[in-house]
Short mmCIF file of C-alpha atoms and ligand atoms in Angstrom, two decimals:
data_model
loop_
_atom_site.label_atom_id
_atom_site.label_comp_id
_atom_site.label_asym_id
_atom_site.label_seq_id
_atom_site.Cartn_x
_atom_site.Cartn_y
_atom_site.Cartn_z
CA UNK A 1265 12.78 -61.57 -27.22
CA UNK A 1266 10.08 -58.95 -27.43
CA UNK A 1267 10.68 -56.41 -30.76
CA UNK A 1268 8.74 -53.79 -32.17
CA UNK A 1269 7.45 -54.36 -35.68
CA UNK A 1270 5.58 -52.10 -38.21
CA UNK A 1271 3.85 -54.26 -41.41
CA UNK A 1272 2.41 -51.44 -43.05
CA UNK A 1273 1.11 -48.19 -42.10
CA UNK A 1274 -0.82 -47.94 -38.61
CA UNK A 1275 -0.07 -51.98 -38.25
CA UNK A 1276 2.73 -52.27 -35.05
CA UNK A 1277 2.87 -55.22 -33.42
CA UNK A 1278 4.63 -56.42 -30.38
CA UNK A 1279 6.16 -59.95 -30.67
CA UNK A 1280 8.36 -62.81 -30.22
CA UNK A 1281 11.40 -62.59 -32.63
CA UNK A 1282 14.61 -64.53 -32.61
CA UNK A 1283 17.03 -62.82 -30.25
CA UNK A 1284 19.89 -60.57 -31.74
CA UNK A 1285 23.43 -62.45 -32.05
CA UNK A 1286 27.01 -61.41 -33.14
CA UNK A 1287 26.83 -62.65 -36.61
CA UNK A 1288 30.21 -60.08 -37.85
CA UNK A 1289 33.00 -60.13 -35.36
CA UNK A 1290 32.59 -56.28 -35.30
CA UNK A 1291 28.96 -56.58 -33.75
CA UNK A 1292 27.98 -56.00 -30.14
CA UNK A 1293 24.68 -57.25 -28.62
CA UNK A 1294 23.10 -54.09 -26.29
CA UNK A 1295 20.41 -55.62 -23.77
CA UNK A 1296 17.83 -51.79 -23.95
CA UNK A 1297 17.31 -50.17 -21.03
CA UNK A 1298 15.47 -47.31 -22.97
CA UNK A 1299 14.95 -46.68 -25.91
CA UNK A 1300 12.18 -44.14 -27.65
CA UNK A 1301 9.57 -42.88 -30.74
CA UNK A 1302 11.26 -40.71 -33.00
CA UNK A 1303 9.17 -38.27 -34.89
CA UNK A 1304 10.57 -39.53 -38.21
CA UNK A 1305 8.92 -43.15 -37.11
CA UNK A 1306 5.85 -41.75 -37.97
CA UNK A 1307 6.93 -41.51 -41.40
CA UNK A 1308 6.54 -45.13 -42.09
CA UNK A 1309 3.68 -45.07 -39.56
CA UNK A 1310 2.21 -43.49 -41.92
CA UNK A 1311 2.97 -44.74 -45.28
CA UNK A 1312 4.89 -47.77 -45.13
CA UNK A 1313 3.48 -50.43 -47.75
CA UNK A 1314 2.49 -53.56 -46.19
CA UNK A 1315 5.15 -56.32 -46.24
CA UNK A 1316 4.17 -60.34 -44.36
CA UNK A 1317 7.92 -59.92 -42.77
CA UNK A 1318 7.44 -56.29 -41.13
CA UNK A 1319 10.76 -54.26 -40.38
CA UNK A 1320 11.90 -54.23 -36.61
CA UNK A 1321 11.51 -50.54 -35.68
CA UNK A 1322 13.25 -47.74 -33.70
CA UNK A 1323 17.04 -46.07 -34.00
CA UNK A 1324 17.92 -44.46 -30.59
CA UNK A 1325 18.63 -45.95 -27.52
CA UNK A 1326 20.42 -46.52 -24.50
CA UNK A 1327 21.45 -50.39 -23.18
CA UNK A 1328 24.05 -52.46 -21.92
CA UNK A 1329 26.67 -54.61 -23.90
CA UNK A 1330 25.79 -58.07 -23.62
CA UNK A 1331 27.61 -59.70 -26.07
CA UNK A 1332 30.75 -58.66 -28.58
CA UNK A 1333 32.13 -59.79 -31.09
CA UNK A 1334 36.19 -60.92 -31.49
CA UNK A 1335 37.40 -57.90 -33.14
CA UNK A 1336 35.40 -55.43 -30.83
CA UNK A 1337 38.42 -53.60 -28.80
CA UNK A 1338 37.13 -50.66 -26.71
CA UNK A 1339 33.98 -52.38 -25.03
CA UNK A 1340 33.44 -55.27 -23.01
CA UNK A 1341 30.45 -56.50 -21.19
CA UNK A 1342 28.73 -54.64 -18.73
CA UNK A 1343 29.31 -51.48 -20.06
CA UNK A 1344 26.30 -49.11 -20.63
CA UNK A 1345 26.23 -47.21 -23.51
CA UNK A 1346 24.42 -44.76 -26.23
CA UNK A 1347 23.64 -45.64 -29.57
CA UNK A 1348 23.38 -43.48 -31.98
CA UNK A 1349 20.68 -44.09 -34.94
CA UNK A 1350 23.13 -44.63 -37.28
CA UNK A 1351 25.98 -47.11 -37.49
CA UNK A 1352 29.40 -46.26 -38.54
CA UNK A 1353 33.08 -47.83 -37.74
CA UNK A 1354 34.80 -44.52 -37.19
CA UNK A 1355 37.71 -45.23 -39.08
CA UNK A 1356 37.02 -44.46 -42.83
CA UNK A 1357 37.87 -40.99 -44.42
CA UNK A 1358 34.22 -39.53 -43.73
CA UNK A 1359 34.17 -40.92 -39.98
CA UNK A 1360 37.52 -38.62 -39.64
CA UNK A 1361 35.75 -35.74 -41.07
CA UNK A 1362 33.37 -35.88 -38.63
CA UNK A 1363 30.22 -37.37 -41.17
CA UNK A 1364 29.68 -40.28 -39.68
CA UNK A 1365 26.43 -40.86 -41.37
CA UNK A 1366 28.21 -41.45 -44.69
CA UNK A 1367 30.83 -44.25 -43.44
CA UNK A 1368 31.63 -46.40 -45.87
CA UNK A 1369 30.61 -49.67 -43.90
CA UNK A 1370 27.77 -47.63 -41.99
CA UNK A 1371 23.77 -48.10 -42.21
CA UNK A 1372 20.77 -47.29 -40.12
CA UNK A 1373 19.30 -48.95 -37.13
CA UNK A 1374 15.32 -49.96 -38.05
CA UNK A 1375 15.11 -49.16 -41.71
CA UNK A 1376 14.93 -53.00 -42.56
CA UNK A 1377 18.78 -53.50 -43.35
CA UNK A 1378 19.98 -53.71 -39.62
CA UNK A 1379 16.62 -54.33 -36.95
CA UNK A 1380 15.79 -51.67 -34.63
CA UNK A 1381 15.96 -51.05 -31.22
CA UNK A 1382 12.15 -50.53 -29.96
CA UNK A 1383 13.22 -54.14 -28.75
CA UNK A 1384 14.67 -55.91 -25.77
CA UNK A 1385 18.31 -56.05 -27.52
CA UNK A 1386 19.51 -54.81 -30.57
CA UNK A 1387 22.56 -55.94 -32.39
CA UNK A 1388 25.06 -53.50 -33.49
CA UNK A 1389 27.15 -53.70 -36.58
CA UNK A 1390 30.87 -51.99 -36.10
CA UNK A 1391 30.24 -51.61 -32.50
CA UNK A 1392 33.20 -49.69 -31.63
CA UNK A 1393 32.65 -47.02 -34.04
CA UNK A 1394 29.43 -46.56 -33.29
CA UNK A 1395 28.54 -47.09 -29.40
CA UNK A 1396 29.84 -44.44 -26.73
CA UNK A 1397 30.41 -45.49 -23.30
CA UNK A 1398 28.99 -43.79 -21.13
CA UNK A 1399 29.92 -42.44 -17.58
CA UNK A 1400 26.97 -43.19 -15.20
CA UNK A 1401 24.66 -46.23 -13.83
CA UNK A 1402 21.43 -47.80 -15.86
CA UNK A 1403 19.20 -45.96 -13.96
CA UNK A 1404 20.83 -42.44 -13.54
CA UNK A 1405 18.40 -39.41 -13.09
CA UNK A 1406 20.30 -38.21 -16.31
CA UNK A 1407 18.65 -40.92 -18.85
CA UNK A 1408 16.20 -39.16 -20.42
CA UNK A 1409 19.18 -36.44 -21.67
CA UNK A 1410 21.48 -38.95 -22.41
CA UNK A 1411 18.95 -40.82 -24.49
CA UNK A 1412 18.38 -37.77 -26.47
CA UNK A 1413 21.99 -37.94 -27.56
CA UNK A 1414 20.84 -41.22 -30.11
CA UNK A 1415 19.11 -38.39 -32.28
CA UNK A 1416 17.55 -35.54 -31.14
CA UNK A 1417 19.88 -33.28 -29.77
CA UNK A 1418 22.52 -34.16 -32.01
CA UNK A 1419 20.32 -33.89 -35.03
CA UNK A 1420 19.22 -30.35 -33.68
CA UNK A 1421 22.64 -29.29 -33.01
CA UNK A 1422 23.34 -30.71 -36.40
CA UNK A 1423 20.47 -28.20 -37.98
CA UNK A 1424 21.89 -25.53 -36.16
CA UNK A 1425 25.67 -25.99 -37.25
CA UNK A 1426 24.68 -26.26 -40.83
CA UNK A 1427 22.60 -22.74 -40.73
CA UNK A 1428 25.23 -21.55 -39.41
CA UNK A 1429 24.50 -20.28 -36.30
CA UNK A 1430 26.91 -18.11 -34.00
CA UNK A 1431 27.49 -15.67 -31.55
CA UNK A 1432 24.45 -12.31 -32.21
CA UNK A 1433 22.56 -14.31 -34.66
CA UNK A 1434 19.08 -14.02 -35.36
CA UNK A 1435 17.73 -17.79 -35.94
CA UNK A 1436 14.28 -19.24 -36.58
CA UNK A 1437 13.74 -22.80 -35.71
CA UNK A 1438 11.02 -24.31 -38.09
CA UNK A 1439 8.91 -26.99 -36.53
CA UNK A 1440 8.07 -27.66 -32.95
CA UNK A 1441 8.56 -31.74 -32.42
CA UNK A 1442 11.69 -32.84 -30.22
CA UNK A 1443 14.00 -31.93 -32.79
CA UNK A 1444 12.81 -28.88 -33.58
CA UNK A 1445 13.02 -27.99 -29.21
CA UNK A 1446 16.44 -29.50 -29.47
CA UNK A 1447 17.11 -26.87 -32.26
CA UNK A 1448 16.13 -24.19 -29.80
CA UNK A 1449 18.68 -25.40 -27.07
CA UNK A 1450 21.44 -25.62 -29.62
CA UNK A 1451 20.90 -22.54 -30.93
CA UNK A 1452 21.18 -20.98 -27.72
CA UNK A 1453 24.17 -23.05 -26.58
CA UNK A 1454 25.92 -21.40 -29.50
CA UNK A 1455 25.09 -18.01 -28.96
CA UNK A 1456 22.18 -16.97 -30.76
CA UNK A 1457 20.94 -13.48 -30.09
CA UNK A 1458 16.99 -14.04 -30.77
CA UNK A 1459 15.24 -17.57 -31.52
CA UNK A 1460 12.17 -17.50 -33.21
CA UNK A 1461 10.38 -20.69 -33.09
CA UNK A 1462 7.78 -21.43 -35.72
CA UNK A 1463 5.71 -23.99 -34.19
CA UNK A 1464 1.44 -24.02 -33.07
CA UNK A 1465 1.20 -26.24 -30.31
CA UNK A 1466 1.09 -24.87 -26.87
CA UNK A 1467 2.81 -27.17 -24.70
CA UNK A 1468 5.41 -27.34 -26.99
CA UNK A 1469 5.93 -23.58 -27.22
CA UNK A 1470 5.98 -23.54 -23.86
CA UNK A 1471 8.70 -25.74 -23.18
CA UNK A 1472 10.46 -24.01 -26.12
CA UNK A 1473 10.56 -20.99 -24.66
CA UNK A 1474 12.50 -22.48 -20.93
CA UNK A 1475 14.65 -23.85 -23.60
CA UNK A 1476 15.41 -20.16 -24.98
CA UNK A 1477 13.06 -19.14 -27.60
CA UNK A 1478 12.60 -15.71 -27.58
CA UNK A 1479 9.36 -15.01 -30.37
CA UNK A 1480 6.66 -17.59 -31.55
CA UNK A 1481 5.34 -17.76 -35.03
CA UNK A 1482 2.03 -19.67 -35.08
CA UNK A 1483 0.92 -18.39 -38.46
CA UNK A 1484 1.63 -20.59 -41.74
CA UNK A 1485 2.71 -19.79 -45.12
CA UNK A 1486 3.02 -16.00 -46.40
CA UNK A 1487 2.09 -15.12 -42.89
CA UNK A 1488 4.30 -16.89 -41.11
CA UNK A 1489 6.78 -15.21 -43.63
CA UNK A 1490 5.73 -11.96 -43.15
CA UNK A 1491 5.45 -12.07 -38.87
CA UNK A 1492 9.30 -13.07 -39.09
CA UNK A 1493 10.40 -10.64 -41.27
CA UNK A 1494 8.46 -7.79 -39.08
CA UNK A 1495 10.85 -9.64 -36.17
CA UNK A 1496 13.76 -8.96 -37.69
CA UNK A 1497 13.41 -5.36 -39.07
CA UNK A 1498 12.38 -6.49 -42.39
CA UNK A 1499 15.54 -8.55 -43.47
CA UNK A 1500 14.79 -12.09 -42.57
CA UNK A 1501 16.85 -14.15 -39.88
CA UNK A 1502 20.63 -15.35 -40.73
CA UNK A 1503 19.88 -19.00 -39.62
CA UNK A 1504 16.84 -21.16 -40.32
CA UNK A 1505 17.33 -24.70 -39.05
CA UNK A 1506 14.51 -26.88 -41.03
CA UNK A 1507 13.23 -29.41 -38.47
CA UNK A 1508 9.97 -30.60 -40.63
CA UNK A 1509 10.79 -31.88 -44.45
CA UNK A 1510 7.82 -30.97 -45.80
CA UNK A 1511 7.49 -28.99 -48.91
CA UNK A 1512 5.73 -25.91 -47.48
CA UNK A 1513 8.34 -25.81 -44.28
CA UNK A 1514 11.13 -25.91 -46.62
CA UNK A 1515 9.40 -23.33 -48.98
CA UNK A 1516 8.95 -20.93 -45.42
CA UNK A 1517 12.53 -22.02 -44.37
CA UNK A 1518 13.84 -20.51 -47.10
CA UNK A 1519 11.87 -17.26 -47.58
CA UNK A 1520 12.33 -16.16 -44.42
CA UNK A 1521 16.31 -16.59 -44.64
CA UNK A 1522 17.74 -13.12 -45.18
CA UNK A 1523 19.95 -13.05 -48.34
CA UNK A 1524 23.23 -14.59 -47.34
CA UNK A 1525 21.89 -16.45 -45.17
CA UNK A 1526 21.88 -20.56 -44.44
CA UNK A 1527 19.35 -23.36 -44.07
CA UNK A 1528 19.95 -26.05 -41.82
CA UNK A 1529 17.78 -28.85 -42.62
CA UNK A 1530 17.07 -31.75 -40.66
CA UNK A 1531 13.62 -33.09 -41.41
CA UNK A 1532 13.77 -36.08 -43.30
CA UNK A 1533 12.32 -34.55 -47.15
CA UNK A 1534 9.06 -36.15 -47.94
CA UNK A 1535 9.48 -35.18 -51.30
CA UNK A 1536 12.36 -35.43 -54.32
CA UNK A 1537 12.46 -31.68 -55.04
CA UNK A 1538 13.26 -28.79 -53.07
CA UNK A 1539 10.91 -25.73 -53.20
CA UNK A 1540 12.18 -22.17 -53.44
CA UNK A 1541 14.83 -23.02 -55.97
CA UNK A 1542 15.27 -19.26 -56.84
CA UNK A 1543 14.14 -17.36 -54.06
CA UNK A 1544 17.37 -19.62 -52.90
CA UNK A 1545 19.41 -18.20 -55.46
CA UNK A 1546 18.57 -15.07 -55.86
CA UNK A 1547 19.31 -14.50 -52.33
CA UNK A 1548 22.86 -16.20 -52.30
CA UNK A 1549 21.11 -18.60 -49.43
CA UNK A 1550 23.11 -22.02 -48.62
CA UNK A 1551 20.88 -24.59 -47.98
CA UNK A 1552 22.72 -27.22 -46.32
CA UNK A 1553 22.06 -30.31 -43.59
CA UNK A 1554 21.25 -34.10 -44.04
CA UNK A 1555 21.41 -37.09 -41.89
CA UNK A 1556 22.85 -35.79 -38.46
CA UNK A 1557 26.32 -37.19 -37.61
CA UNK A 1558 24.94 -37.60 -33.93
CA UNK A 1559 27.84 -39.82 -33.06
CA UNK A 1560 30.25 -37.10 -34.10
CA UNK A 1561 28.65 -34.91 -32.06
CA UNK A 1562 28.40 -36.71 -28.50
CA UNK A 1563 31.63 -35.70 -27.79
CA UNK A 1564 31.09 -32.02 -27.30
CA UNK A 1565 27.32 -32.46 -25.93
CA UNK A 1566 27.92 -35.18 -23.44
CA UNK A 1567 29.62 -32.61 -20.31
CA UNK A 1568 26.35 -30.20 -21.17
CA UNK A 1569 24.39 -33.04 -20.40
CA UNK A 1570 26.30 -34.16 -17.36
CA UNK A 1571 27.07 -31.09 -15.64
CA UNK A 1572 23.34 -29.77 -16.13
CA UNK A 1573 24.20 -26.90 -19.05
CA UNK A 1574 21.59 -28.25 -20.89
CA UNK A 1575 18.62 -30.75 -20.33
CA UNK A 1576 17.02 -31.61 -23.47
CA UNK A 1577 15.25 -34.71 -21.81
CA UNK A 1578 12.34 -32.54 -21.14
CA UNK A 1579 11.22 -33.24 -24.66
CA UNK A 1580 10.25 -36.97 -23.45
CA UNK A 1581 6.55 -36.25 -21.76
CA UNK A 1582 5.45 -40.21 -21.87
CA UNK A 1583 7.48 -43.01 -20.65
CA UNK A 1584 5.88 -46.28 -21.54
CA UNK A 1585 6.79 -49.87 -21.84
CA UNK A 1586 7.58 -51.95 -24.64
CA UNK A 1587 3.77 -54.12 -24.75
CA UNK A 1588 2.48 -50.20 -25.14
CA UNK A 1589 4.77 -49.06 -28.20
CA UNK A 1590 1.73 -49.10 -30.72
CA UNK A 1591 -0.61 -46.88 -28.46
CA UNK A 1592 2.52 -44.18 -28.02
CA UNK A 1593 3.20 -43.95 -31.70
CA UNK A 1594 -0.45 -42.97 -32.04
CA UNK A 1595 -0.13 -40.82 -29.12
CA UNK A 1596 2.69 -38.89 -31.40
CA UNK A 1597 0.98 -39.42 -34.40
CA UNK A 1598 -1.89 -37.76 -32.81
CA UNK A 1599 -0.09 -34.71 -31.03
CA UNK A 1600 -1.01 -35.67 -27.60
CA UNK A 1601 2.64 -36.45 -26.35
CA UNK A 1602 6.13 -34.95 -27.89
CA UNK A 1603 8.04 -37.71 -27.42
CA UNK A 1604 7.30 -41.13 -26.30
CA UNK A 1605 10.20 -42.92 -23.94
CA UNK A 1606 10.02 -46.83 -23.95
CA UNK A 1607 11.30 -48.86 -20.92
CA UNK A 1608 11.62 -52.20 -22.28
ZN1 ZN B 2741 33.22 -44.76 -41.42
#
């Protein structure tokens, strides 16, 4: 089959790699009928040291079970489902709290351990933990929304349930990729009073606020600091959901929390200290978040998607197909599209 695969930073290639098998009796094989660029991608886009294997890229996606394995119980072939970016088997004690993303026999799709899903097929380990069947056809006008489900929406709604947000709450989403407009729609989907978005791109303010923003912060550093606090009558905001993981977005995420308040972060940390340590303290501020337990969360997103509440497909503004994954990641890497769709 066709696969995605990154040797190094900037070096993607598309080529001919064995095709995916069930090689544990818990694995499915998905054929993809879309899968997508994720903004953390371009992490390794842009730093991965070069290796002669290469790592078979990409974590979200939507396909149809081909194959499964003979202890796979709740899906059979045919069915079309969404797979989350990490896998997980749903029964251990951290599945059952809800934190999927720390299962005890659970991984992560394109990080080298398990290959990726930029591909024609992908094989899933503990396949009925971690796929969710899902109610529509292959080529329902819903896909794009649906797809989001792998990552971005859940990891949004993630950011936004560990800063706490509620009913009346001021929140300021920090960063402006997909995840960061999927932070904006959760927010609002759980009641948030005013959503300041600190992002400096114009299409993607735009689209953030149809998805509910109510202020934009376009300003950086003390700046940025200071233009939220003057929104929110000097105090700060209650929620900050941290969509970026870089050191000066986590420095802002926290100094613009108002004491008591909570971080949410999401962005993958690019470095292996956190900034702010006692602005933090001093201001009693929980700083919270990892690895989004998107699987947990399709569940309660899934009838918003379906019955129209929200539509955080409208992130994807390039649908390409799989020969043209290396031009879309430097499309994202380059700011001209948000979020890259691939139609293998
Ligand atoms: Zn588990």
């Amino acid at each position: 089959m066709r696969a995605t695969v990154m040797y190094g930073a900037g070096d993607i290639r598309i080529e001919n790699v064995p095709d995916p098998t069930v090689i544990e009796p818990s694995d499915a094989v998905v054929r993809v009928t879309r899968a997508c660029i994720c903004g953390s991608d371009l992490w390794p886009y842009k730093t991965l040291e070069h290796s002669e294997t290469g790592r078979v890229m990409g974590h979200e996606a939507i396909g149809v079970v081909e194959v499964v394995g003979a202890d796979v119980r709740t899906l059979k072939q045919g069915d079309l489902v969404v797979m989350p970016f990490a896998f997980s088997d749903g029964t251990c004690m951290f599945c059952r709290d809800g934190l999927h993303t720390a299962c005890v026999h659970g991984g992560f799709f394109g990080t080298g351990v398990v290959d990726g899903a930029q591909a024609e097929a992908v094989r899933v380990p503990q396949a009925d933990g971690t796929l969710f069947v899902l109610p529509v056809g292959e080529d329902d006008a819903l896909m794009p929304s649906l797809l989001t489900l792998s990552d971005v929406m859940g990891t949004g709604h993630h950011a936004a349930v560990a800063a706490k947000v509620g009913p009346g709450k001021t929140v300021a989403v920090v960063g402006d990729g997909a995840v960061g407009l999927c932070g904006v729609i959760a927010a609002k989907r759980l009641g948030a009073e005013q959503i300041i978005l600190l992002g400096r791109h114009a299409d993607r303010i735009a689209l953030a606020r149809e998805f509910g923003a109510t202020d934009i912060v376009s300003a950086r550093g003390n700046e940025a600091v200071e233009r939220v606090r003057e929104l929110t009558d000097g105090y700060g905001v209650h929620s900050v959901l941290e969509c970026v993981g870089l050191e000066q977005s986590e420095l802002t995420s926290i100094e613009i929390a108002r004491p008591g308040g909570a971080v949410g972060r999401v962005g993958v940390p690019q470095d292996e200290t956190m900034p702010a340590s006692r602005p933090a303290f001093y201001n009693n501020i929980s700083v919270s978040g990892g690895p989004a337990p998107v699987r947990a969360y399709i569940d309660e997103l899934l009838p918003d998607v379906l019955e129209g509440r929200i539509d955080p497909g409208r992130v994807f503004d390039r649908v390409i197909g799989l020969e043209e994954v290396p031009e879309g990641y430097r499309a994202m890497n380059d700011r001209e599209a948000i979020k890259v769709m691939v139609k293998p």
